[in-house]
Short mmCIF file of C-alpha atoms and ligand atoms in Angstrom, two decimals:
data_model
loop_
_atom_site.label_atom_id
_atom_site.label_comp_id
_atom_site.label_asym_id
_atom_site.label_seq_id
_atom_site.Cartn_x
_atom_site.Cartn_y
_atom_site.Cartn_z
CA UNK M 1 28.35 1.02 4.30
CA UNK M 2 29.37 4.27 6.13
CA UNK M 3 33.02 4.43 6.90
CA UNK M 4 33.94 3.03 10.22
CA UNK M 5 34.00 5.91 12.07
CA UNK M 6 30.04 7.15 11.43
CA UNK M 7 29.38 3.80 13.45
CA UNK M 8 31.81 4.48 15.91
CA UNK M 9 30.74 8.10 16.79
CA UNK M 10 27.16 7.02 16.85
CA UNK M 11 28.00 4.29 19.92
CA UNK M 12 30.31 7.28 21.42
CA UNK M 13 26.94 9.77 21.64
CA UNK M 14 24.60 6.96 22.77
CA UNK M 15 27.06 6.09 25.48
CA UNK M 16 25.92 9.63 27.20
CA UNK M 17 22.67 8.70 26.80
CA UNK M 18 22.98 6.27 29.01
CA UNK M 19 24.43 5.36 32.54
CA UNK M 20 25.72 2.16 33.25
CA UNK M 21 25.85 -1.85 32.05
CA UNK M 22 25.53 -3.09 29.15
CA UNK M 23 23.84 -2.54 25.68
CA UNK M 24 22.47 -5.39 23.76
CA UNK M 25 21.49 -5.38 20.20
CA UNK M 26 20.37 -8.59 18.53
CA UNK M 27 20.42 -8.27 14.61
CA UNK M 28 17.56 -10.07 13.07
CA UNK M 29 17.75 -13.91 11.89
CA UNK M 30 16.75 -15.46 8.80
CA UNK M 31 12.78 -16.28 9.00
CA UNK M 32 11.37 -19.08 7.11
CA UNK M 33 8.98 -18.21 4.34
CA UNK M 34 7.50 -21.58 3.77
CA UNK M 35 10.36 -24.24 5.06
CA UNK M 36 13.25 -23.82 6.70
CA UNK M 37 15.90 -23.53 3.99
CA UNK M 38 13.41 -20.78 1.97
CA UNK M 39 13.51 -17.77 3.81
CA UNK M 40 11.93 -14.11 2.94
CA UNK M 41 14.42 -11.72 1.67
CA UNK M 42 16.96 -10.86 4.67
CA UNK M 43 16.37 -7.29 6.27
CA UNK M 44 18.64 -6.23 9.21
CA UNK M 45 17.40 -4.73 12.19
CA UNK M 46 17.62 -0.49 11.88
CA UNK M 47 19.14 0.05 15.21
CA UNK M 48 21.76 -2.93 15.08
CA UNK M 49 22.51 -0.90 11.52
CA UNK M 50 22.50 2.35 12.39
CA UNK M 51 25.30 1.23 15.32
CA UNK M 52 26.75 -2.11 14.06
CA UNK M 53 26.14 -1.15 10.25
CA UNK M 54 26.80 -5.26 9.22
CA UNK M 55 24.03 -6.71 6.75
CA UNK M 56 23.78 -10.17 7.33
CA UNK M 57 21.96 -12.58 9.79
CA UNK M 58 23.26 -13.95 13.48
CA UNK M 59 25.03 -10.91 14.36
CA UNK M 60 24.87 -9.36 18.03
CA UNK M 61 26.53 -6.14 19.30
CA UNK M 62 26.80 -5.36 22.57
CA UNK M 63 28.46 -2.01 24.14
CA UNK M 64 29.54 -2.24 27.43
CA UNK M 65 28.88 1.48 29.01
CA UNK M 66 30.98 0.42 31.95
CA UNK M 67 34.59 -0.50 30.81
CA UNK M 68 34.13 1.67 27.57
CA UNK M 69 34.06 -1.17 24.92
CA UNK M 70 32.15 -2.28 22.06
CA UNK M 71 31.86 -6.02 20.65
CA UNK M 72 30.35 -7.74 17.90
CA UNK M 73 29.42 -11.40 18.24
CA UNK M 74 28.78 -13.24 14.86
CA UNK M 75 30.06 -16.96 13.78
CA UNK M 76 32.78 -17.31 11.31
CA UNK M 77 31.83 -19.84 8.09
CA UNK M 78 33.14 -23.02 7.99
CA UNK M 79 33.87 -24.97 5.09
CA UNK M 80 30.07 -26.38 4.67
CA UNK M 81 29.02 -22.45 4.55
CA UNK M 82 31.20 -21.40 1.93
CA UNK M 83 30.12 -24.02 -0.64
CA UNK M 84 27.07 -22.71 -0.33
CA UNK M 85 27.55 -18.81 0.04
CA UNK M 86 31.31 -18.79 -1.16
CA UNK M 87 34.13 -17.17 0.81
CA UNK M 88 33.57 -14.18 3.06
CA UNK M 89 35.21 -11.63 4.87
CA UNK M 90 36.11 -12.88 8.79
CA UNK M 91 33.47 -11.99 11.60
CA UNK M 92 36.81 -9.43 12.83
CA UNK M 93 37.39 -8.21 9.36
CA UNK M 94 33.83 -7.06 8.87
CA UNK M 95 33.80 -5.79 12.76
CA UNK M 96 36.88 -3.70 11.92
CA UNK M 97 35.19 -2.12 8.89
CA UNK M 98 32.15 -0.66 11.57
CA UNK M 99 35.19 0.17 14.09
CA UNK M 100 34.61 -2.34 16.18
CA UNK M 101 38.36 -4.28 17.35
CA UNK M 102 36.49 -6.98 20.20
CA UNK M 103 34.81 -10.36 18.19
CA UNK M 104 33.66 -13.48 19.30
CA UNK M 105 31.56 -16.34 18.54
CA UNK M 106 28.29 -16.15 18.84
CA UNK M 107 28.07 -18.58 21.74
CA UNK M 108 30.52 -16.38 23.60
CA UNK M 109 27.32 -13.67 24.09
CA UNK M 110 25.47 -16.03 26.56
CA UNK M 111 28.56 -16.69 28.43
CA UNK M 112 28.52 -13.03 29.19
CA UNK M 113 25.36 -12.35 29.35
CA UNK M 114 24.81 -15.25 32.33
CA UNK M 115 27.66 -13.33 34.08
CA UNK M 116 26.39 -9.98 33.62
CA UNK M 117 22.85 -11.47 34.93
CA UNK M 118 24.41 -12.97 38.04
CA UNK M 119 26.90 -9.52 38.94
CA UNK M 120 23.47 -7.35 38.95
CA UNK M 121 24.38 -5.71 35.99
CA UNK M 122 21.95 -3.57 33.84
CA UNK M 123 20.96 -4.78 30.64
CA UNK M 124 19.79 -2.16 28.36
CA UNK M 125 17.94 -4.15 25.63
CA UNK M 126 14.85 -2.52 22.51
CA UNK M 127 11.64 -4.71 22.70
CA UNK M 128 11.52 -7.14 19.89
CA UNK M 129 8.74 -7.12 16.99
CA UNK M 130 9.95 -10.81 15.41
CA UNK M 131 9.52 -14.00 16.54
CA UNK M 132 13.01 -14.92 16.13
CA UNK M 133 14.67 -11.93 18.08
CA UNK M 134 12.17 -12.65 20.88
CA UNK M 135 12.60 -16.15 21.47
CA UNK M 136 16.83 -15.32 21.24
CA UNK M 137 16.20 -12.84 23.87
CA UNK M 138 14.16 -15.13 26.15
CA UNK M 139 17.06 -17.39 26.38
CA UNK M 140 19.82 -15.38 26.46
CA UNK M 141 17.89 -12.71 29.71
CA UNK M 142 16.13 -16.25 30.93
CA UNK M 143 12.71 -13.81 31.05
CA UNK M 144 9.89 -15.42 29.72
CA UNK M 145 8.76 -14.22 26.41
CA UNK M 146 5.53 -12.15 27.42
CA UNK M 147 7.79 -10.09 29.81
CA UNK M 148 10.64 -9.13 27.60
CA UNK M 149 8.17 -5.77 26.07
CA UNK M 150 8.31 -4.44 29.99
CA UNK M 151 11.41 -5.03 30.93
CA UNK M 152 12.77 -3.42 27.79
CA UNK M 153 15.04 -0.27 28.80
CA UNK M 154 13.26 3.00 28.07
CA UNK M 155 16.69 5.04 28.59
CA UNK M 156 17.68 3.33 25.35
CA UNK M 157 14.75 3.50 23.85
CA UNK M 158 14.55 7.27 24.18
CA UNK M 159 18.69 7.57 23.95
CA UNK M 160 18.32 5.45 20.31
CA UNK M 161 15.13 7.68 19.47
CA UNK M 162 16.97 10.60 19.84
CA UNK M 163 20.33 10.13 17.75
CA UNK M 164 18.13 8.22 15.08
CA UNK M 165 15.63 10.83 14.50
CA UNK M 166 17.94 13.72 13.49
CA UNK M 167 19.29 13.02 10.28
CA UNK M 168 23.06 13.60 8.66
CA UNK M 169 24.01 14.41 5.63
CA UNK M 170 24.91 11.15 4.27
CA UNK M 171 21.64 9.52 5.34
CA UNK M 172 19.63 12.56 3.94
CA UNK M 173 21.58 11.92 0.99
CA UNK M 174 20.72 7.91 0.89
CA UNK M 175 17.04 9.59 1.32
CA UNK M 176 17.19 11.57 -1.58
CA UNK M 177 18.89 8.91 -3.68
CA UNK M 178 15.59 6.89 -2.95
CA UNK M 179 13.36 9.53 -3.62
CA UNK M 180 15.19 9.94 -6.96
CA UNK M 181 14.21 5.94 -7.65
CA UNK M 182 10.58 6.26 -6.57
CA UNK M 183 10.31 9.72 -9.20
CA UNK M 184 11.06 6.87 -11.55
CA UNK M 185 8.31 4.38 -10.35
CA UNK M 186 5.91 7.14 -9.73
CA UNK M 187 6.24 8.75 -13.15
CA UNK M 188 6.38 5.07 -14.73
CA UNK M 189 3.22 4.25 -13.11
CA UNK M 190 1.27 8.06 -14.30
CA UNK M 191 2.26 6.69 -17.73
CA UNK M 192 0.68 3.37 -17.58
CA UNK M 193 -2.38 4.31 -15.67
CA UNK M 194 -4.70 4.12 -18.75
CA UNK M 195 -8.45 2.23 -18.95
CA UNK M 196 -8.32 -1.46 -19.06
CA UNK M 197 -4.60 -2.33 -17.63
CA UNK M 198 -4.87 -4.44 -14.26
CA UNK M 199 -3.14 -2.60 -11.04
CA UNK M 200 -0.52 -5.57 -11.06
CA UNK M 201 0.60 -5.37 -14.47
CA UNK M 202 1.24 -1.46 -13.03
CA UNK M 203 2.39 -2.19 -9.51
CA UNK M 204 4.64 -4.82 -10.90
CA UNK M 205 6.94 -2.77 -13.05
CA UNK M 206 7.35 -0.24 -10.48
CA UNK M 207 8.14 -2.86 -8.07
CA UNK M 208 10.72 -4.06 -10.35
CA UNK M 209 12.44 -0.15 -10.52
CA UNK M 210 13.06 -0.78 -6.53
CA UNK M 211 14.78 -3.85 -7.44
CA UNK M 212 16.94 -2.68 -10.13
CA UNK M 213 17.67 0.62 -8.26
CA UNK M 214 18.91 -0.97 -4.71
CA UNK M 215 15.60 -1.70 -3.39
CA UNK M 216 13.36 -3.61 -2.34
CA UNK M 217 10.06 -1.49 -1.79
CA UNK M 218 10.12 0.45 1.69
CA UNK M 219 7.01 -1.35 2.20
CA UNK M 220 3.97 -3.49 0.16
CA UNK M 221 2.84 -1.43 -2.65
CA UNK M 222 0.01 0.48 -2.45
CA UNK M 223 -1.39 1.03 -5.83
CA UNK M 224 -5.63 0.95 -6.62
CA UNK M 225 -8.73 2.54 -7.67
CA UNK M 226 -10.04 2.23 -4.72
CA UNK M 227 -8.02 4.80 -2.73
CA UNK M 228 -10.69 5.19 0.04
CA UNK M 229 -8.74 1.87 1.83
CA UNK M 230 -6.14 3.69 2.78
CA UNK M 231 -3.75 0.74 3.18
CA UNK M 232 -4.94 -1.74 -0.57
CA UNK M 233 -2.52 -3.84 -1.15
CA UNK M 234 -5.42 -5.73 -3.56
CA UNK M 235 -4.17 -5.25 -6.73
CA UNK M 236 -6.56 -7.23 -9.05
CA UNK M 237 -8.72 -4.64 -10.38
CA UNK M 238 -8.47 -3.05 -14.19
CA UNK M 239 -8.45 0.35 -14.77
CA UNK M 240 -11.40 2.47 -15.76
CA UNK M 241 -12.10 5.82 -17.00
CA UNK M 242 -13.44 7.88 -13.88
CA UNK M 243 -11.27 6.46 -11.21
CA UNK M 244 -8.77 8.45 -9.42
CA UNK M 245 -5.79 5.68 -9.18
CA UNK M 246 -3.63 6.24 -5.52
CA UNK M 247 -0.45 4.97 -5.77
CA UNK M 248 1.74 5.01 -2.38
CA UNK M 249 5.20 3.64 -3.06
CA UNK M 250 8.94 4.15 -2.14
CA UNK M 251 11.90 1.99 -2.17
CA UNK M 252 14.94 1.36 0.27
CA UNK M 253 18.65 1.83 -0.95
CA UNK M 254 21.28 -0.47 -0.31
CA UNK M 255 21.73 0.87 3.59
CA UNK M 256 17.99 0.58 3.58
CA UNK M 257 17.21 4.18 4.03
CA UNK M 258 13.89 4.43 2.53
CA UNK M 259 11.60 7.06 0.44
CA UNK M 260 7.66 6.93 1.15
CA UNK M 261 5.63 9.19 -1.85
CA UNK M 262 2.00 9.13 -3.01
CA UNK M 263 1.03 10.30 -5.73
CA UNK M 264 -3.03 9.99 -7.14
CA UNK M 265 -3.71 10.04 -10.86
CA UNK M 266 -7.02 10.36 -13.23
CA UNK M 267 -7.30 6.80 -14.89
CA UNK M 268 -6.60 7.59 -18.52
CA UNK M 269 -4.75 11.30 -17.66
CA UNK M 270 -7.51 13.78 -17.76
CA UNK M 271 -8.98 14.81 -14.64
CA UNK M 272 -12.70 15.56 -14.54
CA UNK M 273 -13.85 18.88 -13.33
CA UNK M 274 -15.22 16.75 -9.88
CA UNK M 275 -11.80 15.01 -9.43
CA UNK M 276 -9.65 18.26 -10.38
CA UNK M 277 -11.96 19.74 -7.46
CA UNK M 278 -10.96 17.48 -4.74
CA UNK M 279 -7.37 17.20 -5.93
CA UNK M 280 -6.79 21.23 -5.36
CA UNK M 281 -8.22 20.74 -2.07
CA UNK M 282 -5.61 17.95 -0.96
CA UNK M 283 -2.84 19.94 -2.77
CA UNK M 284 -3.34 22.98 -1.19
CA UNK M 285 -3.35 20.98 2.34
CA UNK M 286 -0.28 19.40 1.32
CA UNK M 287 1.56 22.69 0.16
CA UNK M 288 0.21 24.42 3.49
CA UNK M 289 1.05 22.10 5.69
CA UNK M 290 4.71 21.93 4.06
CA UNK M 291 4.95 25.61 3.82
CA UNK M 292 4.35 25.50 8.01
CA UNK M 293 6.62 22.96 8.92
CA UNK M 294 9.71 24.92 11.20
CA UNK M 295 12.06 24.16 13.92
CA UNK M 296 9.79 24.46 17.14
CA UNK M 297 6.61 23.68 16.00
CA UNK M 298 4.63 20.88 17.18
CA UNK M 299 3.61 18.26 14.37
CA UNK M 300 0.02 17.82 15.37
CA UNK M 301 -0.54 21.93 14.74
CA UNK M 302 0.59 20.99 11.34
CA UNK M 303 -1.71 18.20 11.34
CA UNK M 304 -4.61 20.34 12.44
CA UNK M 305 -3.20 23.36 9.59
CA UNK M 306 -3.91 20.34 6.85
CA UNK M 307 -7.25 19.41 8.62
CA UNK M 308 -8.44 23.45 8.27
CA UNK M 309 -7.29 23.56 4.16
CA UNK M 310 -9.71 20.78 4.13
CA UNK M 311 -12.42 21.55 5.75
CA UNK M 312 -12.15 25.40 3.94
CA UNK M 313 -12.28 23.65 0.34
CA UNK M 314 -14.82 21.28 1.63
CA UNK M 315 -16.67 24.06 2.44
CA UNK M 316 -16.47 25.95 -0.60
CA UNK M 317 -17.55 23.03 -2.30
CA UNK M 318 -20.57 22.04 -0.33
CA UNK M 319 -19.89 18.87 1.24
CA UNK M 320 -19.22 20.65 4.72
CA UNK M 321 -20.84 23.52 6.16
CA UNK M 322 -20.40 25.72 9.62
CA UNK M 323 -17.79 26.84 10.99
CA UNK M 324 -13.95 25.82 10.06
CA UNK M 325 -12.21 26.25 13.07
CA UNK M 326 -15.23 24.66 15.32
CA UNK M 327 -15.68 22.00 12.49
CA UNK M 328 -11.76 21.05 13.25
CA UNK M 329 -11.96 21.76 17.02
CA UNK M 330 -14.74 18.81 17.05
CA UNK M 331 -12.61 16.45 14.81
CA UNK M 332 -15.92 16.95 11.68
CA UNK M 333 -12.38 16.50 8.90
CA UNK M 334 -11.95 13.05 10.06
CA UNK M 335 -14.96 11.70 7.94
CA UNK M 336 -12.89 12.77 5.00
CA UNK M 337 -9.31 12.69 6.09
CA UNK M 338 -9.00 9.88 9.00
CA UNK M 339 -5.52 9.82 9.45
CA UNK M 340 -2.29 11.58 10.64
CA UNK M 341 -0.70 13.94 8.23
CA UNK M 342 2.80 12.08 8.61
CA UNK M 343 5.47 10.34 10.14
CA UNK M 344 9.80 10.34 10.81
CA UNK M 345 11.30 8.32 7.65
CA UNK M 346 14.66 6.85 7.71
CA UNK M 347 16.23 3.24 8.10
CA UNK M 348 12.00 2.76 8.36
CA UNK M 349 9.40 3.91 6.52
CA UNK M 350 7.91 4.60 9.62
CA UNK M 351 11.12 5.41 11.47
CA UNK M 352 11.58 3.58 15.00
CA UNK M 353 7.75 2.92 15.01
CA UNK M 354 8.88 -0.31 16.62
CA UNK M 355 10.45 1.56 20.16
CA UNK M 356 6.89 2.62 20.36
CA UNK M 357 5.11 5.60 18.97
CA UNK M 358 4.65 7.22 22.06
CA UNK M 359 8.28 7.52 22.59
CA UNK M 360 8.76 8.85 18.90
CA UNK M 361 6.10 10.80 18.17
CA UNK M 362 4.67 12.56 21.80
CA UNK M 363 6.36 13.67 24.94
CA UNK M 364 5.33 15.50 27.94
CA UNK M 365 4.54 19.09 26.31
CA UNK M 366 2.17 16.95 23.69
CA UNK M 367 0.18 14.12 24.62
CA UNK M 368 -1.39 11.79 22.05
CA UNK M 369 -5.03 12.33 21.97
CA UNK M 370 -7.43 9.53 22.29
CA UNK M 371 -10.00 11.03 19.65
CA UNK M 372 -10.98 9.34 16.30
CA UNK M 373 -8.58 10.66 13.25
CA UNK M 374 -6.35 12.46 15.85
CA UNK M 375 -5.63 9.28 17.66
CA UNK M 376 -3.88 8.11 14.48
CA UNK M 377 -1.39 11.34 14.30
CA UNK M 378 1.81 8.84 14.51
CA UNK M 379 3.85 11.78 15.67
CA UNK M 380 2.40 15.47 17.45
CA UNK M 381 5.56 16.76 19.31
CA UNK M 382 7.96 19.50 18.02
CA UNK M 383 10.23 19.66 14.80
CA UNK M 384 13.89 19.26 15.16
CA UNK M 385 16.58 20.43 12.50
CA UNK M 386 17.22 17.66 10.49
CA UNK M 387 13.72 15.47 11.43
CA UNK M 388 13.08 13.56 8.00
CA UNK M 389 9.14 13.76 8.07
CA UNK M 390 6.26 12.77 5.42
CA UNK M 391 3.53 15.16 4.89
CA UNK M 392 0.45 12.99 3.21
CA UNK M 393 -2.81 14.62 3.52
CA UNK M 394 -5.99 12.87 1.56
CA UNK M 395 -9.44 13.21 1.28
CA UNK M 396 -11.75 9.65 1.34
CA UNK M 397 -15.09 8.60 0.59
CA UNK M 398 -15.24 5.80 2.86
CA UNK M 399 -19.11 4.90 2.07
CA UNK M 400 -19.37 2.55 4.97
CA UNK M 401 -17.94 5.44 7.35
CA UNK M 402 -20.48 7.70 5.38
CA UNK M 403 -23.46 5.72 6.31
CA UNK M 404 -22.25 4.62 9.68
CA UNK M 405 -21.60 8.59 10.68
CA UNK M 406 -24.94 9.32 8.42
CA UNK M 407 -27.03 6.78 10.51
CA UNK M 408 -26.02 8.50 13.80
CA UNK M 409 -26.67 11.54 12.16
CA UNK M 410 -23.02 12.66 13.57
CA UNK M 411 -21.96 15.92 13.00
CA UNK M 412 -24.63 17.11 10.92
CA UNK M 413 -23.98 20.64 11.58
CA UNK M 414 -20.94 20.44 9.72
CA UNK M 415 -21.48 17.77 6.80
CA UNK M 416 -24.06 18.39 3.76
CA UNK M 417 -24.69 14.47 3.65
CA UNK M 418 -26.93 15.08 0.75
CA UNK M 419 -24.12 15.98 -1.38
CA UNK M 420 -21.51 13.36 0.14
CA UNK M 421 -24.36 10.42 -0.56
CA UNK M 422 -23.13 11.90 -4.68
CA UNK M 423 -19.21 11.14 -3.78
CA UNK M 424 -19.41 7.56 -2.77
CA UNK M 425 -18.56 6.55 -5.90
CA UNK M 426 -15.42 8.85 -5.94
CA UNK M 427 -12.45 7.37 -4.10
CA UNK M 428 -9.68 8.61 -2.67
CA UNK M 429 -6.42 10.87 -3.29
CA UNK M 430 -3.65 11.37 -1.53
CA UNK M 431 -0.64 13.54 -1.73
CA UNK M 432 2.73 12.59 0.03
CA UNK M 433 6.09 13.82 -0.20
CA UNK M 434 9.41 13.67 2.10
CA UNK M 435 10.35 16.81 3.26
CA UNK M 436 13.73 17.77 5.89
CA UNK M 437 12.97 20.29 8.73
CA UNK M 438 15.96 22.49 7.91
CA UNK M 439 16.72 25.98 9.52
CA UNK M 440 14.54 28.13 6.80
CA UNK M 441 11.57 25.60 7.06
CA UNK M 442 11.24 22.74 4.79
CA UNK M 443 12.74 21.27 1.87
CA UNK M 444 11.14 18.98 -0.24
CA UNK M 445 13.90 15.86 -0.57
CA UNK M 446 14.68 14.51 -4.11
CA UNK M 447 13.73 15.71 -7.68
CA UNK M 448 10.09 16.38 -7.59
CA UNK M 449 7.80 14.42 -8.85
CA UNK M 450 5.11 15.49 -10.95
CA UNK M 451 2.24 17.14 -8.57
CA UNK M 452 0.05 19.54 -9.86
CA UNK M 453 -2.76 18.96 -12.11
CA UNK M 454 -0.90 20.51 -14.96
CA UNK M 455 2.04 18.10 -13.83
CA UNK M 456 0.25 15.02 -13.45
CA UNK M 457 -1.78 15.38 -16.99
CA UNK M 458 1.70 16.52 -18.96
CA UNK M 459 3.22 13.79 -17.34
CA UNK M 460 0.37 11.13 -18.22
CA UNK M 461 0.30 12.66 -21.81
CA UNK M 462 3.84 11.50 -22.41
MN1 MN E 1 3.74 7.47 4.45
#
């Protein structure tokens, strides 16, 4: 972990985010993978980390704004515990380490949460996404369960939002670190992407790197030859020459700061002149859209930057037609490119997506729009020194979106459908890296990973 202080200084700056009671953060709980005693790997809860930095389960934190101190309830193990897990440090020792001095057993939080209740007092709580964490927090507030989202405090949400989004130099460095581990599963996965193996036997090994590097994955693997689903977590089908293979990966280090990086590779290491076509097009998105990223800008002109690079090469290839900037302007990209062109990254993959994405990603200069493929830009508001963001454009033949915009005969004055009825046998590709919003623009994070088509084939070759 951090040392004690990083923790203490980040409950010291959300204290002025905020006005008065108190501040409760439930860390998660065990959940049961298929009966009680078997549970799916342990992850802590990001915010109860990124104040209360401890890494194991039944651990509350609480800072009370209004008498200036911070506590950490947790229960220490008895003698039946540590046959099981072995000795460890005491629920104060571990409290001290995160700079907190006040500990108590964990039934000691209801005590004072009843009293706080019953004095009036504010209770600044984050709405819960597990089952466990909701159910803790209907007992301990006494709300029932379906009311908890609503009367979750949006001064903490937006006070957590804001220290957690701007990144330090020793979680930008746990970043990089991770980005450095998914080079390795990346490049591992170019050189097994050849005719005939199965997408597990690849997805597997790289899998695997997470685990031997920190890990686990950031998130389920996305690895398959059928790239135009942009979230396959299939992995059952073998490899054959002509498929682009899209392969969206990243791992999470010990303090679970993640990477997030797509790369898409020709099945056997050659691209084909059609492939190599489509591929510049996404690159030179990408590389745009990277190369316009600066403190001040809002993320959805970004968004629409990548959207115009696509349409242009679309153009030039004849699968759209018309006008670019009109083309964007009515949303005619989104047949081919659906989806946002990134998101924050930190303790998540999608960082804080769970405080809501219209508290992360929009506020009241820009509004999320309601519109097909724009609707599904995660994040539109400005850049910030120090955001961690992903920039993943991608172009998709979706043939069931083909035929269902085809049938309508929906934006025909921009689309050649003739000539996209040839690419439903194509795919997808996709091109994400992690980049830092950083006084001169961006920087890519980590060592780069092979990206070009020179790159990727050199890379396959080896
Ligand atoms: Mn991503």
């Amino acid at each position: 972990m951090f040392p004690a202080k990083v923790y203490s200084e980040r409950r010291a700056k959300l204290r002025k985010e905020l006005s008065k009671g108190l501040v409760l953060f439930l860390g998660n709980q065990d959940s049961a993978f298929n009966y009680p005693a078997n549970t799916y790997s342990f992850r802590q809860d990001s915010s109860f980390l990124y104040f209360f930095g401890l890494d194991h389960p039944d651990l509350a934190g609480v800072i009370d704004l209004d008498n200036g101190t911070d506590h950490v309830f947790g229960n220490d193990l008895d003698i039946n515990d540590i046959i099981w897990m072995g000795k460890q440090p005491t629920i104060k020792e571990q409290a001290l380490n995160v700079g907190v001095d006040n500990t108590a057993p964990l039934k000691e939080l209801s005590v004072l949460i009843k009293d706080a209740l019953e004095k009036g007092r504010m209770i600044h709580f984050l709405p819960p996404y597990r089952g466990e964490t909701t159910l803790w927090l209907s007992d301990l507030l006494d709300l029932h369960h379906l009311k908890l989202r609503e009367h979750a405090s949006i001064e903490l949400i937006k006070g957590v939002i804001k220290l957690r989004m701007v990144k330090d130099d020793l979680e930008i460095d746990e970043i990089e670190k991770m980005i450095n581990v998914a080079w390795l599963m990346h490049t591992t996965a170019m050189k097994m992407a050849k005719p005939g193996v199965v997408e597990q036997e690849i997805a597997g090994v790289i899998e695997g790197i997470a685990l031997s590097h920190g890990g686990p994955v950031s998130f389920p693997v996305i690895l398959s030859i059928n790239g135009q689903t942009l979230h396959n977590h299939y992995h059952g089908n073998t490899l054959s020459e002509g498929r682009m293979l899209v392969i969206d990966a990243g791992c999470e280090s010990d303090l679970h700061y993640a990477s997030d990086i797509t790369r898409t590779v020709p099945v056997g290491g050659k691209f084909t002149q059609r492939q190599k076509e489509i591929y510049e097009v996404v690159l030179k998105a990408n590389l745009a859209a990277t190369g316009a990223v600066k403190i001040g800008v809002p993320f959805r002109e970004i968004h629409l930057l990548a959207a115009t690079e696509i349409v242009k090469g679309l153009k030039a290839l004849g699968l759209m037609k018309g006008d670019v900037k009109e083309a964007v302007n009515k949303g005619a990209h989104t047949l081919f490119f659906p989806h946002g062109l990134g998101h924050p990254m930190g303790l998540d993959v999608h960082d804080l997506e769970g405080l809501g994405e219209i508290f992360v990603g929009y506020d009241n200069e820009v509004i999320r729009s309601k519109e097909f493929g724009l609707a599904f830009l995660r994040f539109g508001r400005k850049l910030q020194k120090n955001f961690v963001m992903t920039i993943e454009p991608g172009i998709y033949f979706i043939p069931e979106l083909i035929d269902s915009w085809k049938n309508e005969n929906k934006m025909a004055e921009f689309i050649n459908y003739d000539k996209v009825e040839t690419y439903k046998d194509f795919g997808g590709i996709r091109i994400e890296d992690d980049i830092l919003v950083t006084d001169n623009g961006a920087r890519v994070l980590g060592k780069p990973i092979p990206k070009t088509v020179e790159e990727v084939e050199k890379t396959m070759k080896s």
